[in-house]
Short mmCIF file of C-alpha atoms in Angstrom, two decimals:
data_model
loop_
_atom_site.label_atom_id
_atom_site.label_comp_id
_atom_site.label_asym_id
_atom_site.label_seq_id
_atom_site.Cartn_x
_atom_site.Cartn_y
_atom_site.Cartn_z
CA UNK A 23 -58.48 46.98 140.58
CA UNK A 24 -58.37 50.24 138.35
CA UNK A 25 -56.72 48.23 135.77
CA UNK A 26 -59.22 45.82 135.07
CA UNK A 27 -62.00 48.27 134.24
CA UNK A 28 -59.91 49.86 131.88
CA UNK A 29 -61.57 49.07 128.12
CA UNK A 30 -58.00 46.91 127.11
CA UNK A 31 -58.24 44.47 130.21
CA UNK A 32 -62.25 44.01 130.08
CA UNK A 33 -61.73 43.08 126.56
CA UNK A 34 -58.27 40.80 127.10
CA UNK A 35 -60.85 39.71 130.06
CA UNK A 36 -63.99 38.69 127.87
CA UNK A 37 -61.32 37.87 125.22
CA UNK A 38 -59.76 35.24 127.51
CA UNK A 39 -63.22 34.10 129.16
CA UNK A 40 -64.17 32.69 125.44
CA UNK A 41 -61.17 30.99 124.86
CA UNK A 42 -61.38 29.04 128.67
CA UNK A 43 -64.39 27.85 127.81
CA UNK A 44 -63.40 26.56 124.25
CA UNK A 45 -60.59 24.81 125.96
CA UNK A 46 -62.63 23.27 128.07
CA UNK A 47 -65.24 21.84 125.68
CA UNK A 48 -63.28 18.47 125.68
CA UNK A 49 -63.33 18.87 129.32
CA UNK A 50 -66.74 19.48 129.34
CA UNK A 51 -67.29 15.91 126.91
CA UNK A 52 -65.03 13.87 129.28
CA UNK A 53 -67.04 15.01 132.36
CA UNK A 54 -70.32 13.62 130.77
CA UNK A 55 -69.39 10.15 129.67
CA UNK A 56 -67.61 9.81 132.49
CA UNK A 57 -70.68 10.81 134.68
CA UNK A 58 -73.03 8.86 132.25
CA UNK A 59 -71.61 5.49 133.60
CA UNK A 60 -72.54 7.10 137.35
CA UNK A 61 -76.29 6.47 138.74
CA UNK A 62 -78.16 9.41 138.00
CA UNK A 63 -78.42 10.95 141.70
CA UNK A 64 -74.34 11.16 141.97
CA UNK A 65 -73.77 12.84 138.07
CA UNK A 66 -74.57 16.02 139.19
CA UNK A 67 -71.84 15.68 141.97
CA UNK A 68 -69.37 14.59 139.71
CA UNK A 69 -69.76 17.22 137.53
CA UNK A 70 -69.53 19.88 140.41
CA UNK A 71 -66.46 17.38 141.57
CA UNK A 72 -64.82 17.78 138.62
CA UNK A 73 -65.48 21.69 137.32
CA UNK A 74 -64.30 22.74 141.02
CA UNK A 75 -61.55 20.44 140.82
CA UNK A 76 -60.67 22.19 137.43
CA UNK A 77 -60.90 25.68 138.52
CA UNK A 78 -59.01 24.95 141.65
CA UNK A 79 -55.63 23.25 139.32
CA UNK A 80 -56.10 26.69 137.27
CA UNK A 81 -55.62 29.10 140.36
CA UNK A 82 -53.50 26.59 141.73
CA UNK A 83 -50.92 26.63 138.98
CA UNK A 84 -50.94 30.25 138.35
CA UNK A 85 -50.31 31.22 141.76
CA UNK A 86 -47.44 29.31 140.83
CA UNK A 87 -46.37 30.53 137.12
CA UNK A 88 -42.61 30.67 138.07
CA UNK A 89 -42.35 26.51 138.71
CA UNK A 90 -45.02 26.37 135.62
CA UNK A 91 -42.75 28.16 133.38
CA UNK A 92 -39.44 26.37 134.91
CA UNK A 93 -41.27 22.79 133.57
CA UNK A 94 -40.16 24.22 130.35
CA UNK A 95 -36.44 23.57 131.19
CA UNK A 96 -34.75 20.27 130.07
CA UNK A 97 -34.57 17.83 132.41
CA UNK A 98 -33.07 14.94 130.08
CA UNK A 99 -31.39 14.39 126.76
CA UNK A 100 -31.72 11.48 124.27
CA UNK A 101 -29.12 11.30 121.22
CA UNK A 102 -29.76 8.31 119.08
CA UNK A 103 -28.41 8.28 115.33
CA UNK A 104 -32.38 7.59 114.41
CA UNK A 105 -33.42 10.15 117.00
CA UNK A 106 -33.04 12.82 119.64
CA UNK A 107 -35.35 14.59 121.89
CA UNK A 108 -34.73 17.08 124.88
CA UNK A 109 -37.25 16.39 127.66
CA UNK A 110 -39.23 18.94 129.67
CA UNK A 111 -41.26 18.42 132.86
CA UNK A 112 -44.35 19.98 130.72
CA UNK A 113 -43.58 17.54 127.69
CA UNK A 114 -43.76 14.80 130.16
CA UNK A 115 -47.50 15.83 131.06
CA UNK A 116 -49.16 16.52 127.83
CA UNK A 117 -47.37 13.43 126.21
CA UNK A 118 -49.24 11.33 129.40
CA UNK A 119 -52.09 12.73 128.95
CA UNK A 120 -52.45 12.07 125.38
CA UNK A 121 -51.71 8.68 126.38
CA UNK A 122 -54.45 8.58 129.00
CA UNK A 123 -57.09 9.77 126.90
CA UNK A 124 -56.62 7.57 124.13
CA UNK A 125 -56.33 4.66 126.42
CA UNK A 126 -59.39 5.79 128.01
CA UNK A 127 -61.18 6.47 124.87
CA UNK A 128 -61.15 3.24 123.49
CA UNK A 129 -61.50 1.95 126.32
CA UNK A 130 -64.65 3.44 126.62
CA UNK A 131 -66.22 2.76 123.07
CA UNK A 132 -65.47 -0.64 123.46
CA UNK A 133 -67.40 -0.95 126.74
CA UNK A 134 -69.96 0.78 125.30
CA UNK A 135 -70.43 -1.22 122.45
CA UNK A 136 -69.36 -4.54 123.24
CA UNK A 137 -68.66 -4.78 127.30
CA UNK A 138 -71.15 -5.76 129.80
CA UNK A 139 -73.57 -4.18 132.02
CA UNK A 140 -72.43 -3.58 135.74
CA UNK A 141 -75.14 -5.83 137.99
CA UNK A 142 -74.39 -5.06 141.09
CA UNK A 143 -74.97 -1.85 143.28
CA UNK A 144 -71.48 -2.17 145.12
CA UNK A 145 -70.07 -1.75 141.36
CA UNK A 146 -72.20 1.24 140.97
CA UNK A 147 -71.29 3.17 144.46
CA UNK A 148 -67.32 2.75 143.99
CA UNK A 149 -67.76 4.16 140.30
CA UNK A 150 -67.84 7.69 141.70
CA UNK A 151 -64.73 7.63 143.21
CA UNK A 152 -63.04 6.34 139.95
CA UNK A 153 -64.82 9.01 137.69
CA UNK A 154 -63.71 11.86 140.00
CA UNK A 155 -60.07 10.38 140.27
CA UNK A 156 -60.15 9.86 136.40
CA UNK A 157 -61.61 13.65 135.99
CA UNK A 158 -58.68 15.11 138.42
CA UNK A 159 -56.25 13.41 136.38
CA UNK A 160 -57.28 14.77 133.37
CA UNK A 161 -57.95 17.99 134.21
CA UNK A 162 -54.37 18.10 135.68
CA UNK A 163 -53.09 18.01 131.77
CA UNK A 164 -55.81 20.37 130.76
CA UNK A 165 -55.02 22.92 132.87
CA UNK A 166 -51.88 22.99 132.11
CA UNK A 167 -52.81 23.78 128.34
CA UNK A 168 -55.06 26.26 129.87
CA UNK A 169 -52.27 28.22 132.04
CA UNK A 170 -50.38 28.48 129.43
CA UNK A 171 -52.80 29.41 126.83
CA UNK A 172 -53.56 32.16 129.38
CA UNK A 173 -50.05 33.07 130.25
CA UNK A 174 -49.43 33.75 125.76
CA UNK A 175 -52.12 36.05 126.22
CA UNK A 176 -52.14 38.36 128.77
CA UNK A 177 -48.67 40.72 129.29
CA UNK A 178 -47.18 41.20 132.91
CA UNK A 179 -45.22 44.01 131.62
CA UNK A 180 -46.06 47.17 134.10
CA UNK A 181 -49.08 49.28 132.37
CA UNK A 182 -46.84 52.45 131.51
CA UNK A 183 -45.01 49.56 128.77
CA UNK A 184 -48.03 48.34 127.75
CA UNK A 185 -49.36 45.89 130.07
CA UNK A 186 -51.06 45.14 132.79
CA UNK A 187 -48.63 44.55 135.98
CA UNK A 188 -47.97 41.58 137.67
CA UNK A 189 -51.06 41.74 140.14
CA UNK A 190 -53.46 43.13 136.89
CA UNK A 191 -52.36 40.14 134.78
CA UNK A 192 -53.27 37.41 137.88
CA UNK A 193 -56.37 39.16 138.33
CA UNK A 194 -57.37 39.28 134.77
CA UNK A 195 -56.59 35.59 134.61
CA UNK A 196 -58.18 34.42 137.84
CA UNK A 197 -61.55 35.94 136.70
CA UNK A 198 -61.65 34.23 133.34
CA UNK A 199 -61.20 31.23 135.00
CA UNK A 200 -63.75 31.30 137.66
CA UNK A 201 -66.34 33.10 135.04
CA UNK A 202 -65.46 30.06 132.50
CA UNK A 203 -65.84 27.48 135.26
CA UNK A 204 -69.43 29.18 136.36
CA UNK A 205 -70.83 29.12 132.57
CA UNK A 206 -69.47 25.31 132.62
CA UNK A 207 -71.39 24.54 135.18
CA UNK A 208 -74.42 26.17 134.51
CA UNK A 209 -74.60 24.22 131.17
CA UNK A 210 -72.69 20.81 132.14
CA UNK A 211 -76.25 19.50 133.34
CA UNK A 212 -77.94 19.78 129.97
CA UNK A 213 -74.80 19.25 128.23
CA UNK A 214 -74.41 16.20 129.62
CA UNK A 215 -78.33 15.08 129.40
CA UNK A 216 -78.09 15.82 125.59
CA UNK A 217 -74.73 13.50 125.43
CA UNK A 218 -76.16 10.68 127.20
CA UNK A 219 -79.25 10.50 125.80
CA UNK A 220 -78.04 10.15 122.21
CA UNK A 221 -75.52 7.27 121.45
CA UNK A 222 -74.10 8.83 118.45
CA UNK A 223 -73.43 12.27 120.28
CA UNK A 224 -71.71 9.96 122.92
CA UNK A 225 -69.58 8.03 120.17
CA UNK A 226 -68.63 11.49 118.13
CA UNK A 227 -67.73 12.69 121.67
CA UNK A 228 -65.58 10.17 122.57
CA UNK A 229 -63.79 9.65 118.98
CA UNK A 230 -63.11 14.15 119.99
CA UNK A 231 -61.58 12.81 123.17
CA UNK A 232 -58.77 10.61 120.68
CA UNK A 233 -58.50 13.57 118.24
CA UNK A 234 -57.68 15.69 121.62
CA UNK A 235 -55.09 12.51 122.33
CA UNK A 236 -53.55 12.85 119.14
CA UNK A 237 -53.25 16.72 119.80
CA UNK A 238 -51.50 16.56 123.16
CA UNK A 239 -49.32 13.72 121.98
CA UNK A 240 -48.46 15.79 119.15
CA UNK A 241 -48.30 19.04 121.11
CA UNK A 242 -46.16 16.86 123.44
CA UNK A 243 -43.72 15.50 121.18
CA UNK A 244 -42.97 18.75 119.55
CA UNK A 245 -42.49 20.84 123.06
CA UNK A 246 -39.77 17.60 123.68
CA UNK A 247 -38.42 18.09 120.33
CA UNK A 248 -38.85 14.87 118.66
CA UNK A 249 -36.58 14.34 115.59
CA UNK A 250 -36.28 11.49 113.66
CA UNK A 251 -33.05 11.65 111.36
CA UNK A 252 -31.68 14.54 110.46
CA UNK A 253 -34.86 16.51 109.04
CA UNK A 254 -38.12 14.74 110.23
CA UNK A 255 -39.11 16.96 113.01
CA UNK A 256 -43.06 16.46 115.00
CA UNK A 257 -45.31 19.50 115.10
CA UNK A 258 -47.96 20.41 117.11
CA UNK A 259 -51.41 20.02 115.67
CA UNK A 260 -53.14 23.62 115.37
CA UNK A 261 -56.28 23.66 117.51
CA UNK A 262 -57.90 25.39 115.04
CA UNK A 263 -58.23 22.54 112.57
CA UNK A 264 -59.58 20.15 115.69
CA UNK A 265 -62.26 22.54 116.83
CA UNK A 266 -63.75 23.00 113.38
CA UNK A 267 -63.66 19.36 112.66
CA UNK A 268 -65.46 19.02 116.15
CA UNK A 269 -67.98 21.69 115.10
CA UNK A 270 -68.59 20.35 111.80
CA UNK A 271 -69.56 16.59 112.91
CA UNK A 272 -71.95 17.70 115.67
CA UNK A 273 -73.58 20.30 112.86
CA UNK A 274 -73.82 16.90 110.16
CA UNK A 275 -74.81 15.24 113.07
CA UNK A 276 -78.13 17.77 114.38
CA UNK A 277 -78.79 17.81 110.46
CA UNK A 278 -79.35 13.47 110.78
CA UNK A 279 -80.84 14.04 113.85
CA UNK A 280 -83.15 16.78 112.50
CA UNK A 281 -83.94 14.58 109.66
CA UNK A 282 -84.86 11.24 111.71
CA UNK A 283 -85.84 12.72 114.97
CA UNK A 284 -88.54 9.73 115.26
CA UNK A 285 -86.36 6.71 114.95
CA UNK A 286 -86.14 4.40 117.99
CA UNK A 287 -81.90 5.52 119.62
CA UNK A 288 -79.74 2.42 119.58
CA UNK A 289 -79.06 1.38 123.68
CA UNK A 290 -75.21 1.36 124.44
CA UNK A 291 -74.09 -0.51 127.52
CA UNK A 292 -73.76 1.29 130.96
CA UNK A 293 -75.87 4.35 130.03
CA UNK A 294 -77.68 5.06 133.07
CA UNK A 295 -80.24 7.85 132.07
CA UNK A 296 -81.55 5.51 129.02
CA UNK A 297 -81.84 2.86 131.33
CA UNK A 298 -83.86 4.72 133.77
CA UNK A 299 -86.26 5.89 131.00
CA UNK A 300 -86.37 1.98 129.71
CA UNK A 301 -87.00 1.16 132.33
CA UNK A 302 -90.01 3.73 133.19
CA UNK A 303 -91.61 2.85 129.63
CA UNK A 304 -91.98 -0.89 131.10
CA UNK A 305 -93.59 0.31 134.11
CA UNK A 306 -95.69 2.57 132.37
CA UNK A 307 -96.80 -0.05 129.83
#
C-alpha cells in the first residue's frame, strides 16, 4: 500500500481515473437510450445493472491479464491473393462489437423515428431484461478497450526499475476503476434525464454510438491485420479525433439549444420520460 501514496502512482492513479471515465462516455450514452425505452421506475436499476456489471468485467479481466494478453496470439490465418489477415481472440471481440453497435444504432434511430410505440405492459416488463443483456454485452467489448488502455499505462516492472510491482500496478488499476465507475454513477441519473429529454441529444448520441462502431471495427481490423493487396493496410482510428468530434457537436448543439430554449422538443417514439410529462400536461390541463 506504500506504493500507491507515493506522488508517481497518485498521479498515474488520478491520471488513469480521467481516462476510465472518458472511455466510458459512450458507455455512459448507450446506458441512457437503452434505459430511455425502460418505464421510468426500472431506469435507475438498469443503470446500476449495467455500471456494476461494467466494473465487475474490469476487475474480472484484470485479475486475469495473462489470458487477456494471450487473446493477442493468432488463432487463424487467411491468405487470399486480394487479402490476408491473422486473427486474434481480441480482434474477434472489438470487430463484434463494432458490429453490434452499429446494428444496434440504427436500429435504434429508426425505431425512434419511424417504429411504433410499445402498447402493452407485458412489452414494457420484459424490456429490462433485454436492456441489461444488451448493456452486458457491450460492456464486455468495452472493457476490454478499457483493460488494455489501462494495462499501456501503468508499468509492472518492480519499483527499484521504475515501476510499480505486480501487486502496486493491480491496485493502482482496480481503484481507477471502481473510482470511475462511482463518478458514473453518481452522474448517469442526470446524464441520462438530459439525453432523454432532448431528441436531438438522443440522435447526436446515438449517431456517437456508430462513430464508436466504426472505431472498434477499425481498431479491430487493424489488431487482425487486414491487408488488401500488397500495400492497402486498415488502421485504427485515433480516439482523439472521435472525442473532439463528440465534444464539438454537443458544444454546436448547447449553442442551438441556448439560442431556442423555448421551442416546443419534437416527440420520438418509445421515450418514456416525455411521455410521462405529456402525459401530466393533459392531466393538468
Amino acid at each position: 500500500m506504500e506504493i500507491i501514496f507515493t506522488p508517481n502512482a497518485l498521479m498515474a492513479l488520478l491520471t488513469l481515473t480521467f481516462l476510465e471515465i472518458i472511455l466510458g462516455i459512450d458507455n455512459i450514452v448507450f446506458l441512457s437510450i437503452v434505459s430511455g425505452k425502460l418505464d421510468e421506475k426500472d431506469q435507475p436499476k438498469a443503470r446500476r445493472i449495467g455500471l456494476l456489471l461494467a466494473m465487475l468485467f474490469r476487475i474480472i479481466l484484470l485479475f486475469g491479464i495473462s489470458w487477456v494478453l494471450g487473446l493477442q496470439d493468432v488463432i487463424y490465418h487467411v491468405n487470399l491473393s486480394f487479402f490476408e489477415a491473422h486473427f486474434t481472440g481480441q480482434s474477434l471481440i472489438i470487430f463484434g462489437g463494432g458490429l453490434f453497435l452499429l446494428y444496434k444504432s440504427v436500429t435504434e434511430i429508426h425505431h425512434k423515428l419511424e417504429g411504433e410505440e410499445e402498447s402493452t405492459q407485458g412489452k414494457a416488463s420484459s424490456s429490462l431484461g433485454q436492456a441489461v443483456l444488451q448493456i452486458a454485452l457491450l460492456n464486455i467489448v468495452f472493457s476490454f478497450d478499457s483493460i488494455l488502455t489501462a494495462i499501456g499505462m501503468i508499468s509492472m516492472k518492480e519499483p527499484s526499475q521504475g515501476g510499480f510491482g505486480y501487486e502496486g500496478a493491480m491496485e493502482i488499476m482496480i481503484l481507477s476503476v471502481v473510482i470511475s465507475i462511482v463518478i458514473m454513477m453518481i452522474f448517469a441519473g442526470p446524464v441520462s434525464k438530459f439525453v432523454n429529454e432532448h431528441p436531438t441529444i438522443q440522435i447526436l448520441g446515438l449517431s456517437f454510438l456508430i462513430l464508436i462502431g466504426v472505431m472498434l471495427l477499425a481498431e479491430g481490423s487493424h489488431l487482425a491485420h487486414f491487408r488488401f493487396g500488397n500495400d492497402v493496410e486498415v488502421n485504427s482510428i485515433p480516439k482523439g479525433y472521435l472525442y473532439f468530434s463528440i465534444f464539438f457537436s454537443l458544444f454546436v448543439e448547447f449553442l442551438n439549444m441556448k439560442m431556442k430554449k423555448n421551442r416546443k422538443t419534437v416527440k420520438l417514439h418509445n421515450n418514456k420520460i416525455i411521455d410521462n410529462k405529456l402525459k401530466d400536461t393533459d392531466v393538468t390541463n
